Coordinates of C-alpha atoms in Angstrom, one line a residue:
Chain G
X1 CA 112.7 114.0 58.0
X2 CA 110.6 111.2 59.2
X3 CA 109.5 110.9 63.0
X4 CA 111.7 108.1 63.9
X5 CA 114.6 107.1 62.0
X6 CA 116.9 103.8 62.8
X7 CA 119.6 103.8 60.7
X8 CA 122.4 100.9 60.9
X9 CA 121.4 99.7 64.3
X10 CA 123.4 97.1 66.2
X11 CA 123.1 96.3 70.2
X12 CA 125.7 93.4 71.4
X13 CA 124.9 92.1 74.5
X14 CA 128.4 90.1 75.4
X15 CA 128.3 87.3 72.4
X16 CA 124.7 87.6 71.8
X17 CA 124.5 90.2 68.8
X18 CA 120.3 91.2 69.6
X19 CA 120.0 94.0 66.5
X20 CA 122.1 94.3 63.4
X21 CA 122.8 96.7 61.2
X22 CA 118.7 97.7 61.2
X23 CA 117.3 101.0 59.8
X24 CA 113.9 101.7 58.8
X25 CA 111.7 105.1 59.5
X26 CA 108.3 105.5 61.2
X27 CA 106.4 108.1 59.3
X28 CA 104.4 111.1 61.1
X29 CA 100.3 110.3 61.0
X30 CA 100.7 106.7 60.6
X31 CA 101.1 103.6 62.8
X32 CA 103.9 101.2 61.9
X33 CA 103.6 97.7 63.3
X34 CA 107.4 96.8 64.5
X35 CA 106.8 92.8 63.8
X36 CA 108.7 89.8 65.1
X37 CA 108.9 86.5 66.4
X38 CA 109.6 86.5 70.1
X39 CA 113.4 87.4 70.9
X40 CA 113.7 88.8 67.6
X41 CA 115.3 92.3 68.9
X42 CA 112.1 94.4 68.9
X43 CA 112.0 95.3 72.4
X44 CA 116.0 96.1 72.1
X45 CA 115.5 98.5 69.2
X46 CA 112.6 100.1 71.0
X47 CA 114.6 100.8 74.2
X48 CA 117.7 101.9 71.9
X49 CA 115.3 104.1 70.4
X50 CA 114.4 105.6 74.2
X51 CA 118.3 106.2 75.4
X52 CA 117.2 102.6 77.8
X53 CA 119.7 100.5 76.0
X54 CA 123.0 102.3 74.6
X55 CA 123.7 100.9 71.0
X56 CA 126.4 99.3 70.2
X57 CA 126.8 101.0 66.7
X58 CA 124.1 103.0 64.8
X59 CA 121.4 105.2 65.7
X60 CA 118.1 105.6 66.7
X61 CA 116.3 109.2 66.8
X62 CA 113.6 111.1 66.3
X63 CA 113.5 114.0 63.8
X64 CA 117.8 113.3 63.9
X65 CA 117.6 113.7 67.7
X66 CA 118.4 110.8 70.2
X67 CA 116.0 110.9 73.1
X68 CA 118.3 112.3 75.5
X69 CA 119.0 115.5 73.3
X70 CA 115.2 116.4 73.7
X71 CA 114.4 119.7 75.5
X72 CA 111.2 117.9 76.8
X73 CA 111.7 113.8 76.1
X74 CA 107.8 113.5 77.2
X75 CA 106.3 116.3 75.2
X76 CA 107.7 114.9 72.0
X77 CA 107.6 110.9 72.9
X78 CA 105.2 109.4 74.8
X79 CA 106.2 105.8 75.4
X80 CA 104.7 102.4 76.8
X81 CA 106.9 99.5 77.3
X82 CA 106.4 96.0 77.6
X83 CA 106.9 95.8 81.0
X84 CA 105.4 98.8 82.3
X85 CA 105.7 98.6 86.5
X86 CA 104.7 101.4 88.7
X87 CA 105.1 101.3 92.3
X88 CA 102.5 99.1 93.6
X89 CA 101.4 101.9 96.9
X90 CA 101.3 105.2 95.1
X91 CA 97.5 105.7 93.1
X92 CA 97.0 105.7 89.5
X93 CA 96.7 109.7 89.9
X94 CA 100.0 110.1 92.0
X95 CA 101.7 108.5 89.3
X96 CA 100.8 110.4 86.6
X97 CA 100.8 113.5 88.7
X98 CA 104.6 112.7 89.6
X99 CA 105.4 112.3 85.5
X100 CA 103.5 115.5 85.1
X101 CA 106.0 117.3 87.6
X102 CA 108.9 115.6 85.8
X103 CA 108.1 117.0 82.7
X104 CA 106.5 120.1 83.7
X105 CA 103.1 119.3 82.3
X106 CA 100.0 121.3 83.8
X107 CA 98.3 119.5 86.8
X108 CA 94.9 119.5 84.5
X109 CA 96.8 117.4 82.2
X110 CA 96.2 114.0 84.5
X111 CA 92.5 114.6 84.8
X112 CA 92.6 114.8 81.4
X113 CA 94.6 111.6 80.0
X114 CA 92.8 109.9 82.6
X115 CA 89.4 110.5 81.2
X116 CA 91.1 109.6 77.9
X117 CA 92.0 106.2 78.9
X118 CA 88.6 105.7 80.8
X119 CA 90.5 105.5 84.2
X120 CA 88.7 108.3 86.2
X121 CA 86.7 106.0 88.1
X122 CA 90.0 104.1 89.4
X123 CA 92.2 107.2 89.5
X124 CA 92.9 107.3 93.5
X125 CA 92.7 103.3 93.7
X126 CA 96.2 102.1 94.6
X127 CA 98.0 100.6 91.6
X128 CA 98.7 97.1 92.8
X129 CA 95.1 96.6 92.7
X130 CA 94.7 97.2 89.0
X131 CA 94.1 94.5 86.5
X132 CA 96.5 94.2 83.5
X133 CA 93.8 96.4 81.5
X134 CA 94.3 99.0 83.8
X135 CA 98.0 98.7 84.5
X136 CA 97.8 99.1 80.1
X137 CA 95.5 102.1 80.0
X138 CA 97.7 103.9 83.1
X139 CA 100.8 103.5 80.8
X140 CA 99.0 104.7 78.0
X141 CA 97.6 107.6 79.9
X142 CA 101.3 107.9 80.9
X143 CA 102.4 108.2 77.5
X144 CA 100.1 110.7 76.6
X145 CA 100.8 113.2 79.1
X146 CA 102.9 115.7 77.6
X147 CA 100.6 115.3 74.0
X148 CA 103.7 114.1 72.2
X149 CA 104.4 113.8 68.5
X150 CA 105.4 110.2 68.4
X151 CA 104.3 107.4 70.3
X152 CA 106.5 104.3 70.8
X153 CA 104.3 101.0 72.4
X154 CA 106.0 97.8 72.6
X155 CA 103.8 94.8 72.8
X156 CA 100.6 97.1 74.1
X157 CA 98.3 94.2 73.7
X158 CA 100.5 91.8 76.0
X159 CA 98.0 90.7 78.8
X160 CA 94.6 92.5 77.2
X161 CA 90.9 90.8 76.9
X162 CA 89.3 90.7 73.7
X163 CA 87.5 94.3 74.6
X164 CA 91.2 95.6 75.8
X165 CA 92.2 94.8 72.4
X166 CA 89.8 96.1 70.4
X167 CA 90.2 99.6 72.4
X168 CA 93.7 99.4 71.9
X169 CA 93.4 99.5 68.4
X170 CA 90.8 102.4 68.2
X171 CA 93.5 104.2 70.4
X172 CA 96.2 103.6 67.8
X173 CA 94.2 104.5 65.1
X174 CA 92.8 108.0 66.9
X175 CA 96.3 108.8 67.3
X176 CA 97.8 108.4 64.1
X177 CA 94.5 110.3 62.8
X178 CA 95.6 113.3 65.2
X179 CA 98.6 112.9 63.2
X180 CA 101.1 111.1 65.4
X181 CA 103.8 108.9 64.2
X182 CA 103.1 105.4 66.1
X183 CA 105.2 102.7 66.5
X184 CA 103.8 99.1 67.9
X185 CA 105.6 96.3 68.4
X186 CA 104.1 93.0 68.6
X187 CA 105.0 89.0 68.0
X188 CA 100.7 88.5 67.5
X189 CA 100.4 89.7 64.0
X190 CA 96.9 89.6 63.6
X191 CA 96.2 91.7 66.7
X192 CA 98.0 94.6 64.7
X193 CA 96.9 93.3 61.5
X194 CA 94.0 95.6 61.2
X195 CA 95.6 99.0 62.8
X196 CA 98.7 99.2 61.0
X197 CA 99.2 101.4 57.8
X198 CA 102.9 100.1 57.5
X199 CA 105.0 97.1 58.6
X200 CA 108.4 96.6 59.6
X201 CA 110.1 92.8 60.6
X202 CA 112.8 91.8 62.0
X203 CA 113.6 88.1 63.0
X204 CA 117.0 87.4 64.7
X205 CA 117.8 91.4 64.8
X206 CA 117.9 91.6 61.0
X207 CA 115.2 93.7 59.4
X208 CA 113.1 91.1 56.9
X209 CA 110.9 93.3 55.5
X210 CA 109.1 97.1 55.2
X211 CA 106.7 98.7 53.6
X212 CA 103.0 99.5 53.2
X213 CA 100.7 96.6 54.8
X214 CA 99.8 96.0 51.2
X215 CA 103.2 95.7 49.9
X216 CA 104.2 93.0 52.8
X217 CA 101.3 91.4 52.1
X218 CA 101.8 90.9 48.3
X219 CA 105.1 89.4 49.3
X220 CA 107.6 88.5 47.2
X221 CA 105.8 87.0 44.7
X222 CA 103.8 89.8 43.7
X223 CA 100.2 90.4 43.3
X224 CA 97.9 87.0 42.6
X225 CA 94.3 86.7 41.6
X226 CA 91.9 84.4 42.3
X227 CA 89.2 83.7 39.3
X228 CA 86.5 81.6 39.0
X229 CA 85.1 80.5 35.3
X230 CA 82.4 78.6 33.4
X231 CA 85.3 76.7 31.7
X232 CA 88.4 76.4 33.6
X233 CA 90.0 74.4 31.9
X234 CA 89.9 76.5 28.8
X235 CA 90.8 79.5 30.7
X236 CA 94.1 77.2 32.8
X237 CA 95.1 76.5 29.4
X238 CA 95.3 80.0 28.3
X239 CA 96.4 81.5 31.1
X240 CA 99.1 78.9 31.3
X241 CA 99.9 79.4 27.0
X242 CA 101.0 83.2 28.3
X243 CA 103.6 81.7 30.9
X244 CA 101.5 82.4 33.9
X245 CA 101.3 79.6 36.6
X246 CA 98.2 78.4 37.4
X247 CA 97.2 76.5 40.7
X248 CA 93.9 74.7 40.9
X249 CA 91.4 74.4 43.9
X250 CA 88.4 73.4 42.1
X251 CA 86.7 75.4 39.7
X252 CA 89.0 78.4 41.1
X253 CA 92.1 79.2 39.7
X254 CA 94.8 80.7 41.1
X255 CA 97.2 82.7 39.1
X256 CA 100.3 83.9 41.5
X257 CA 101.8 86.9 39.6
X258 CA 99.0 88.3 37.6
X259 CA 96.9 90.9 38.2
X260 CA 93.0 91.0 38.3
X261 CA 93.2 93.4 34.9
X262 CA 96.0 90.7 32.8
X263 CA 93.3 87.7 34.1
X264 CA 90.3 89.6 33.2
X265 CA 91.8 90.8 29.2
X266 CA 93.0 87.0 28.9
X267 CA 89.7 85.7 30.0
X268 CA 88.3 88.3 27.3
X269 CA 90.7 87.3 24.6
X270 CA 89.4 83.7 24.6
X271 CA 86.0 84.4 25.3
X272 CA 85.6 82.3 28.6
X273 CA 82.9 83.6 30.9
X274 CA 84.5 84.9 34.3
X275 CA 82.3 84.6 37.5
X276 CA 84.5 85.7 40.1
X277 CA 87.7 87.7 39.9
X278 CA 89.8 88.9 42.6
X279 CA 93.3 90.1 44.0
X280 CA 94.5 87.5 46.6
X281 CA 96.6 89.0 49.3
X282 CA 98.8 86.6 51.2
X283 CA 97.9 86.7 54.7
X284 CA 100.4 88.7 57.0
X285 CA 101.2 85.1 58.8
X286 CA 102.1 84.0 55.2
X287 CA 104.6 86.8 54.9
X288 CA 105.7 86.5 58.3
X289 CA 106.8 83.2 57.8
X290 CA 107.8 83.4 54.9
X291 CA 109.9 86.3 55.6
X292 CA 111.6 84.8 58.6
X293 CA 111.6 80.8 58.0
X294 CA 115.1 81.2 56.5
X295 CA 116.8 81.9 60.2
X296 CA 114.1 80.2 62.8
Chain A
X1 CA 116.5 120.1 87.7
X2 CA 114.0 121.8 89.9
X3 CA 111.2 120.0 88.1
X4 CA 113.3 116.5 88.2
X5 CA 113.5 117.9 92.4
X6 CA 109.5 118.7 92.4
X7 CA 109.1 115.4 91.4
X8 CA 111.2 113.2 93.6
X9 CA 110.1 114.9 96.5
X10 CA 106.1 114.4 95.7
X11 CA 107.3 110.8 94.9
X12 CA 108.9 110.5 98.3
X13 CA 105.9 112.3 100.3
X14 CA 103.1 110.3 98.6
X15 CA 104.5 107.0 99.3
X16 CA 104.1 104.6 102.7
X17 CA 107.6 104.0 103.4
X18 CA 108.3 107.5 104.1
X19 CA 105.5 108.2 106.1
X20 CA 106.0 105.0 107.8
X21 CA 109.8 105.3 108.5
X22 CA 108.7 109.3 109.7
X23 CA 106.7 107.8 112.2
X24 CA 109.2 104.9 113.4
X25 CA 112.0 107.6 113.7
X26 CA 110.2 110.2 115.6
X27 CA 108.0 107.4 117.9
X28 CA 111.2 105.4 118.5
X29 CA 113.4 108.6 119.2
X30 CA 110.8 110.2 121.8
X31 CA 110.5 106.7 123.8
X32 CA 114.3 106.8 123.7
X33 CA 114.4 110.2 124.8
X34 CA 111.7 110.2 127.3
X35 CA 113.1 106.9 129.3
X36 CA 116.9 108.2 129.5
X37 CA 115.2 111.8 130.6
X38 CA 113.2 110.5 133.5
X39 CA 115.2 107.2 134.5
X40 CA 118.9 108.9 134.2
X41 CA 120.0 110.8 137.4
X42 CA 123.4 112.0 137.1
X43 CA 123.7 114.4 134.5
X44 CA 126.6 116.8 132.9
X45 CA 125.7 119.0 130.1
X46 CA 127.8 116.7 127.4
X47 CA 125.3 114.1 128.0
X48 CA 122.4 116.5 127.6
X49 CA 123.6 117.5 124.1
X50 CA 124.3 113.6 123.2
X51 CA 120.5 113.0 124.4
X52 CA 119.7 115.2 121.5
X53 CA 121.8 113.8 119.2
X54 CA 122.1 110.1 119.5
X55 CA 118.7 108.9 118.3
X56 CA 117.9 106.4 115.8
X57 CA 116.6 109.0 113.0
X58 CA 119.7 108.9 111.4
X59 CA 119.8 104.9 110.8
X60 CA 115.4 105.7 109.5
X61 CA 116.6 108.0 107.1
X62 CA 119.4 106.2 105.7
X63 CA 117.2 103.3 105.0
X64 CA 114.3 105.8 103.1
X65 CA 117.6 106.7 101.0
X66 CA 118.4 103.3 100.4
X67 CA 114.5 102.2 99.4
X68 CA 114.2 105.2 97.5
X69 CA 116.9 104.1 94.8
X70 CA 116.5 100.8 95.0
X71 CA 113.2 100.5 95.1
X72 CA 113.1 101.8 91.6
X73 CA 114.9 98.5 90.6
X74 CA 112.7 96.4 92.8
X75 CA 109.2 97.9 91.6
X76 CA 111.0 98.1 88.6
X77 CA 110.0 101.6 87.8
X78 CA 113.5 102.9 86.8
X79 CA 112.4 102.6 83.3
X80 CA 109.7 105.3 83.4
X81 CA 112.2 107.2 85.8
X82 CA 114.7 107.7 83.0
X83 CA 111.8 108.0 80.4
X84 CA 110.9 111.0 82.5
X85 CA 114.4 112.2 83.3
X86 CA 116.7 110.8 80.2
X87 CA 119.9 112.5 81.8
X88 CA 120.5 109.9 84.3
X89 CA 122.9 112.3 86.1
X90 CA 120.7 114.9 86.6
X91 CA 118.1 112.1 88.0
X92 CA 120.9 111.2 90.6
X93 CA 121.4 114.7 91.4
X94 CA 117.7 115.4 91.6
X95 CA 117.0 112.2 93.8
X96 CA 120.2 112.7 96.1
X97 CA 119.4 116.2 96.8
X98 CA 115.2 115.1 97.5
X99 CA 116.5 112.8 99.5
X100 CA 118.9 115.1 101.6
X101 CA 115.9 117.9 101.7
X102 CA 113.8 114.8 103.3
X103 CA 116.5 113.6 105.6
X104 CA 117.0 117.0 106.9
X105 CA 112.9 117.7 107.6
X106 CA 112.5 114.7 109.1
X107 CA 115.9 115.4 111.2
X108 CA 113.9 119.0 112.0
X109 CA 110.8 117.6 113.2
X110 CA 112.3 114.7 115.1
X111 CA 114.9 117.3 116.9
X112 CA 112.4 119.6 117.8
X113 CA 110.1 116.8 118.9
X114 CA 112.8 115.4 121.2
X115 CA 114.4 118.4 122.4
X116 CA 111.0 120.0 123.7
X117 CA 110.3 116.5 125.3
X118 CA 113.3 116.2 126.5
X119 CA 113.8 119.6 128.0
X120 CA 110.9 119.8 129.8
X121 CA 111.2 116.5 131.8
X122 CA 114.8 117.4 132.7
X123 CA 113.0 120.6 133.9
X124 CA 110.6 119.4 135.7
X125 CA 113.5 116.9 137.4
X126 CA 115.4 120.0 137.9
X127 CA 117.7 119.1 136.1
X128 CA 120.7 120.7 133.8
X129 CA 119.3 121.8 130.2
X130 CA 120.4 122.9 127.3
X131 CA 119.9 127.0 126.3
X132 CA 118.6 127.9 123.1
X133 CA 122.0 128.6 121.5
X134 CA 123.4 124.9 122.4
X135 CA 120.1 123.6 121.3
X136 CA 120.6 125.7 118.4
X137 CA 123.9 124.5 117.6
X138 CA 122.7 121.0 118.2
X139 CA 119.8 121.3 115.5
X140 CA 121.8 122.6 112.4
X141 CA 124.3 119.7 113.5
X142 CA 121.2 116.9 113.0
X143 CA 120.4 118.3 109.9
X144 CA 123.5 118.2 108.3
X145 CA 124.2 114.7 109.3
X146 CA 120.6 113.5 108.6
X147 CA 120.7 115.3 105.0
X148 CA 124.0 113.8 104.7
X149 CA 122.4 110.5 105.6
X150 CA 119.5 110.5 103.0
X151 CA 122.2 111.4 100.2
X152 CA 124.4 108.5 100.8
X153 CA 121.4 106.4 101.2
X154 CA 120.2 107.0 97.9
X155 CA 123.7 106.3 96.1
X156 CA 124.5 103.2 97.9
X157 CA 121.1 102.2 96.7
X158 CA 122.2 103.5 92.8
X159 CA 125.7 101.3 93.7
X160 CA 124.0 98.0 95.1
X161 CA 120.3 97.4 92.8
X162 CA 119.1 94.9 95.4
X163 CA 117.4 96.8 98.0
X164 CA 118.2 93.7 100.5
X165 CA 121.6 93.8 100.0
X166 CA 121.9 97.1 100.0
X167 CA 119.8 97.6 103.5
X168 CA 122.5 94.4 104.8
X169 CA 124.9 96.0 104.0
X170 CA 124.3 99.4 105.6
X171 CA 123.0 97.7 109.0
X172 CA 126.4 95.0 109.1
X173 CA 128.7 98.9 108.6
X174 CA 126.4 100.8 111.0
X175 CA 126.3 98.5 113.8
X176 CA 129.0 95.8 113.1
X177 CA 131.6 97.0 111.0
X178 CA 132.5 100.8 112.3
X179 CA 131.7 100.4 115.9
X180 CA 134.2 97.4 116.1
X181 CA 136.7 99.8 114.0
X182 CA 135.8 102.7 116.6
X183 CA 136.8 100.1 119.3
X184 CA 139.8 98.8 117.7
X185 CA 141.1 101.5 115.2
X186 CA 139.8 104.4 116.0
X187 CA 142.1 106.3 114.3
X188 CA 140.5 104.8 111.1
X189 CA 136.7 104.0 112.3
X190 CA 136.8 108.1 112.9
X191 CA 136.4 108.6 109.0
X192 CA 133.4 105.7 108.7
X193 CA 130.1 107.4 106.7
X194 CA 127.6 105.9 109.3
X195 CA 129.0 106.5 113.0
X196 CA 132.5 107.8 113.0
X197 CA 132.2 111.3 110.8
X198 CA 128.9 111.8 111.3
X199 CA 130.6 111.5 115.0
X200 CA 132.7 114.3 114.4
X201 CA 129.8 116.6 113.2
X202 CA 127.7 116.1 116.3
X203 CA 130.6 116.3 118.6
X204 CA 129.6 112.9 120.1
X205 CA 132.0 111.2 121.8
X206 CA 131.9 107.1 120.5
X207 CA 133.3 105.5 123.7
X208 CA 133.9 108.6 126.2
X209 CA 137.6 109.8 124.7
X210 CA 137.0 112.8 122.8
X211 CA 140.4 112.1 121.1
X212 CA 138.5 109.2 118.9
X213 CA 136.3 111.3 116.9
X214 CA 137.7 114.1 114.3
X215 CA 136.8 117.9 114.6
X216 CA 133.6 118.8 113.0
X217 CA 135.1 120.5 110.2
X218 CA 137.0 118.1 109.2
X219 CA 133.9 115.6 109.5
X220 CA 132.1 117.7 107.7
X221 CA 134.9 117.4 104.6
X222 CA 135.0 113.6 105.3
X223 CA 131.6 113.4 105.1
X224 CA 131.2 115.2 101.7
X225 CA 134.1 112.7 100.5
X226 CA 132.0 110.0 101.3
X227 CA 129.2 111.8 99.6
X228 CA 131.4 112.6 96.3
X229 CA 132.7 109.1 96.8
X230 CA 129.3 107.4 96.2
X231 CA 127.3 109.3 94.1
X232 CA 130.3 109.2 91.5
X233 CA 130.0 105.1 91.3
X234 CA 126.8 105.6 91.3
X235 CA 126.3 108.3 88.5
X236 CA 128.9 106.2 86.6
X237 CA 127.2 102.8 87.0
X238 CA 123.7 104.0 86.1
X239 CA 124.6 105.9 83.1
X240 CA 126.2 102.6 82.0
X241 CA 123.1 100.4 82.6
X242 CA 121.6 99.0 80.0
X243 CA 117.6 99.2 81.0
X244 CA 117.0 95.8 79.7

């Protein structure tokens, strides 16, 4: 049974119909980038997922259990939303030390996340005088509290400097290592780009696409290779005499469904020196768009 | 439940507004106190009892009942209160009761502030005071109304999201809306949540005819009706909520 599992989602608000009919699962020791455009239905699905928004039809669990049947919600989740608020008189510490009571966490547990999230320093500081880096690595500390299985982050980048995003990737990447299912949303594909293992993407509440990063990235038209010859014209012509398409850019060639291995033994077969050959990977934004141009 | 109650009440003691509102209550009520002690000659014992009972610290702890729901949708922090407590009814039960618990120590310390004040200027005035068994009686009676209080605080503040309105709201009923139905109805302002019941308990008389306020039993029933009343539109509306 995977960590999370959406199946046949749907949230109405009045006429506006925010998530429809969505399932996908978020495997256990991966991170799954949840990907849309803005107003997409990500943040909906995510607080479905939570018990924060009640679906209209569908489900949304975890291990086939909807957050409000956990025994301990913050042992087994740990969650960061998008707009993550604390109360701006009570200290970093009292917060954390209040969600510790709440979900009966040891006391030694704040000190703890708190050094995790490199916040020791501003712990008893008040929290309406933290930047939006620290506001992020309080939630996150939040979220790790009760050392939970699966962690659900909507938009965690939101607000960050160049160095908060960079350690917000190492921390998505150390937890799916530790074996945690994590779930990210975000609208800035290439800030996730490089920490997901698997995508999901939704535009107008409809899923788009899933799969492995590789697989959303090949697209729809499959794998492509990129070669580079001593004749390409000769090797255009035979490459094109086999029914491939071929796009020029120069002396490269492009072949859109062909893989690296076809292109090499073709290039072999006619005896045309190859330089360069490679698989070309459409860039995420390619898929992205491509994936949800139809509806926006 | 009891860690949902742990929690609320370190939330409550480790924020400003309680500790603030405290201090307002129990400076406001021992300045009240201390002027009617030393500047009032003529006194019976019924207006010793309502010197120890007609303070502000009810109104103070209604309002920390009030901020402490509503706050969470100002600050916006009901989200990570319902991440923390998903059963939404159990977090109304676990607030109401933290806030009760809080209404009735800060009715405790107040009381006792007062009621040592109090009795030792009248003594030194030589004048009538209270023995420990009316004083007695006259504590339990603060507590239950200030407990009652900080409970009905906190579900009007689950019933009415903005903190302002809500805090209005509360002021225009306590000193608008049931004193003029004490005046003019009081056979209906008598069952009011703010003055009229909470009347009854504490044996005050609201404009010296003991005929207008009800016996304390039955404003102790009246009260818990309110209570019921309240925390079942407010149980019902927050389990409703979409936390968009």
């Amino acid at each position: 049974m995977a960590a999370v599992e959406i199946r046949a989602l749907h949230k109405r608000f009045g006429k506006v119909e925010a998530v429809k009919d969505l399932s996908f699962d978020v495997e256990a020791g991966r991170v799954t980038g949840f990907l849309g455009p803005n107003g997409a239905g990500k943040s909906t699905t995510l607080r479905a997922l939570l018990g924060l928004v009640r679906p209209t039809s569908g489900t949304a669990t975890f291990g086939g259990q909807r957050y409000d049947e956990l025994e301990h919600p913050s042992s087994q989740v740990g969650a960061v939303l998008e707009d993550a608020s604390f109360h701006p008189g009570r200290t970093g510490r009292n917060h954390l030390r209040v969600l510790a009571a709440a979900g009966e966490h040891p006391v030694s547990r704040v000190d703890e996340v708190l050094d995790a999230v490199g916040l020791n320093d501003a712990a008893d500081r008040r929290v309406k005088g933290y930047s939006m880096g620290m506001r992020q690595r309080l939630a996150i500390a939040a979220a790790l509290l009760g050392d939970p299985g699966v962690l659900v982050l909507d938009e965690p980048t939101n607000g960050l400097d160049p160095p908060g995003i960079s350690w917000m990737r190492g921390i998505l990447r150390e937890q799916a290592a530790q074996g945690r299912a994590v779930l990210v949303s975000s609208h800035l594909l290439a800030e996730v780009a490089q920490s997901v293992d698997d995508v999901v993407i939704i535009a107008k509440g409809e899923l788009r696409g899933r799969g492995t990063l590789a697989e959303v990235l090949g697209g729809d038209d499959g794998p492509a290779t990129e070669v580079r010859s001593r004749d390409p014209e000769k090797l255009a012509h035979a490459l094109e005499s086999r029914g491939l398409r071929v796009e020029r850019d120069g002396d490269v060639l492009l072949v859109p469904g062909a893989t690296p291995e076809q292109v090499g033994e073709i290039a072999a077969e006619e005896q045309v020196a190859v330089l360069g050959l490679a698989p070309r990977m459409r860039s995420l934004e390619a898929a992205f768009f491509a994936l949800t141009e139809e509806t926006t | 439940m009891s860690a949902l109650l742990r929690a609320e009440l370190l939330k409550l003691r480790t924020t400003r507004t309680f500790i603030a509102l405290t201090a307002a209550a129990l400076g406001l009520s021992l300045l009240l106190i201390t002027l009617i002690a030393l500047l009032q000659d003529d006194w019976v014992e019924q207006d010793v009892r309502e010197l120890f009972t007609g303070d502000f610290t009810g109104l103070f702890i209604l309002l920390l009942g009030v901020t402490g729901m509503a706050g969470e949708w100002r600050h916006r922090t009901i989200t990570s209160t319902v991440l923390a407590a998903p059963n939404r009814l159990r977090l109304l039960a676990a607030k109401t009761i933290a806030y009760a618990v809080a209404g009735a120590v800060i009715s405790l310390l107040v009381t006792l502030a007062i009621m040592a004040v109090g009795t030792t200027i009248l003594s030194v005035r030589d004048l009538p005071t209270l023995g420990i068994a009316d004083l007695t009686d006259g504590l339990w009676r603060n507590l239950v109304v200030s407990a009652f209080l900080g409970a009905f605080g906190v579900c009007i503040g689950g019933l009415v999201r903005s903190q302002i309105a809500a805090i209005v709201g509360l002021l225009l009923l306590t000193f608008a809306i049931e004193p003029t139905l004490l005046a003019v109805a009081p056979h209906i302002g008598q069952f009011g949540p703010t003055s009229g019941a909470p009347n009854g308990v504490l044996e005050l008389e609201a404009f010296g005819d003991d005929t207008d306020i009800l016996s304390p039993a039955v404003a102790l029933l009246v009260l818990l009706g309110w209570l019921g009343l309240v925390f079942a539109g407010a149980a019902t509306l927050l389990q409703r909520r979409d936390l968009v």
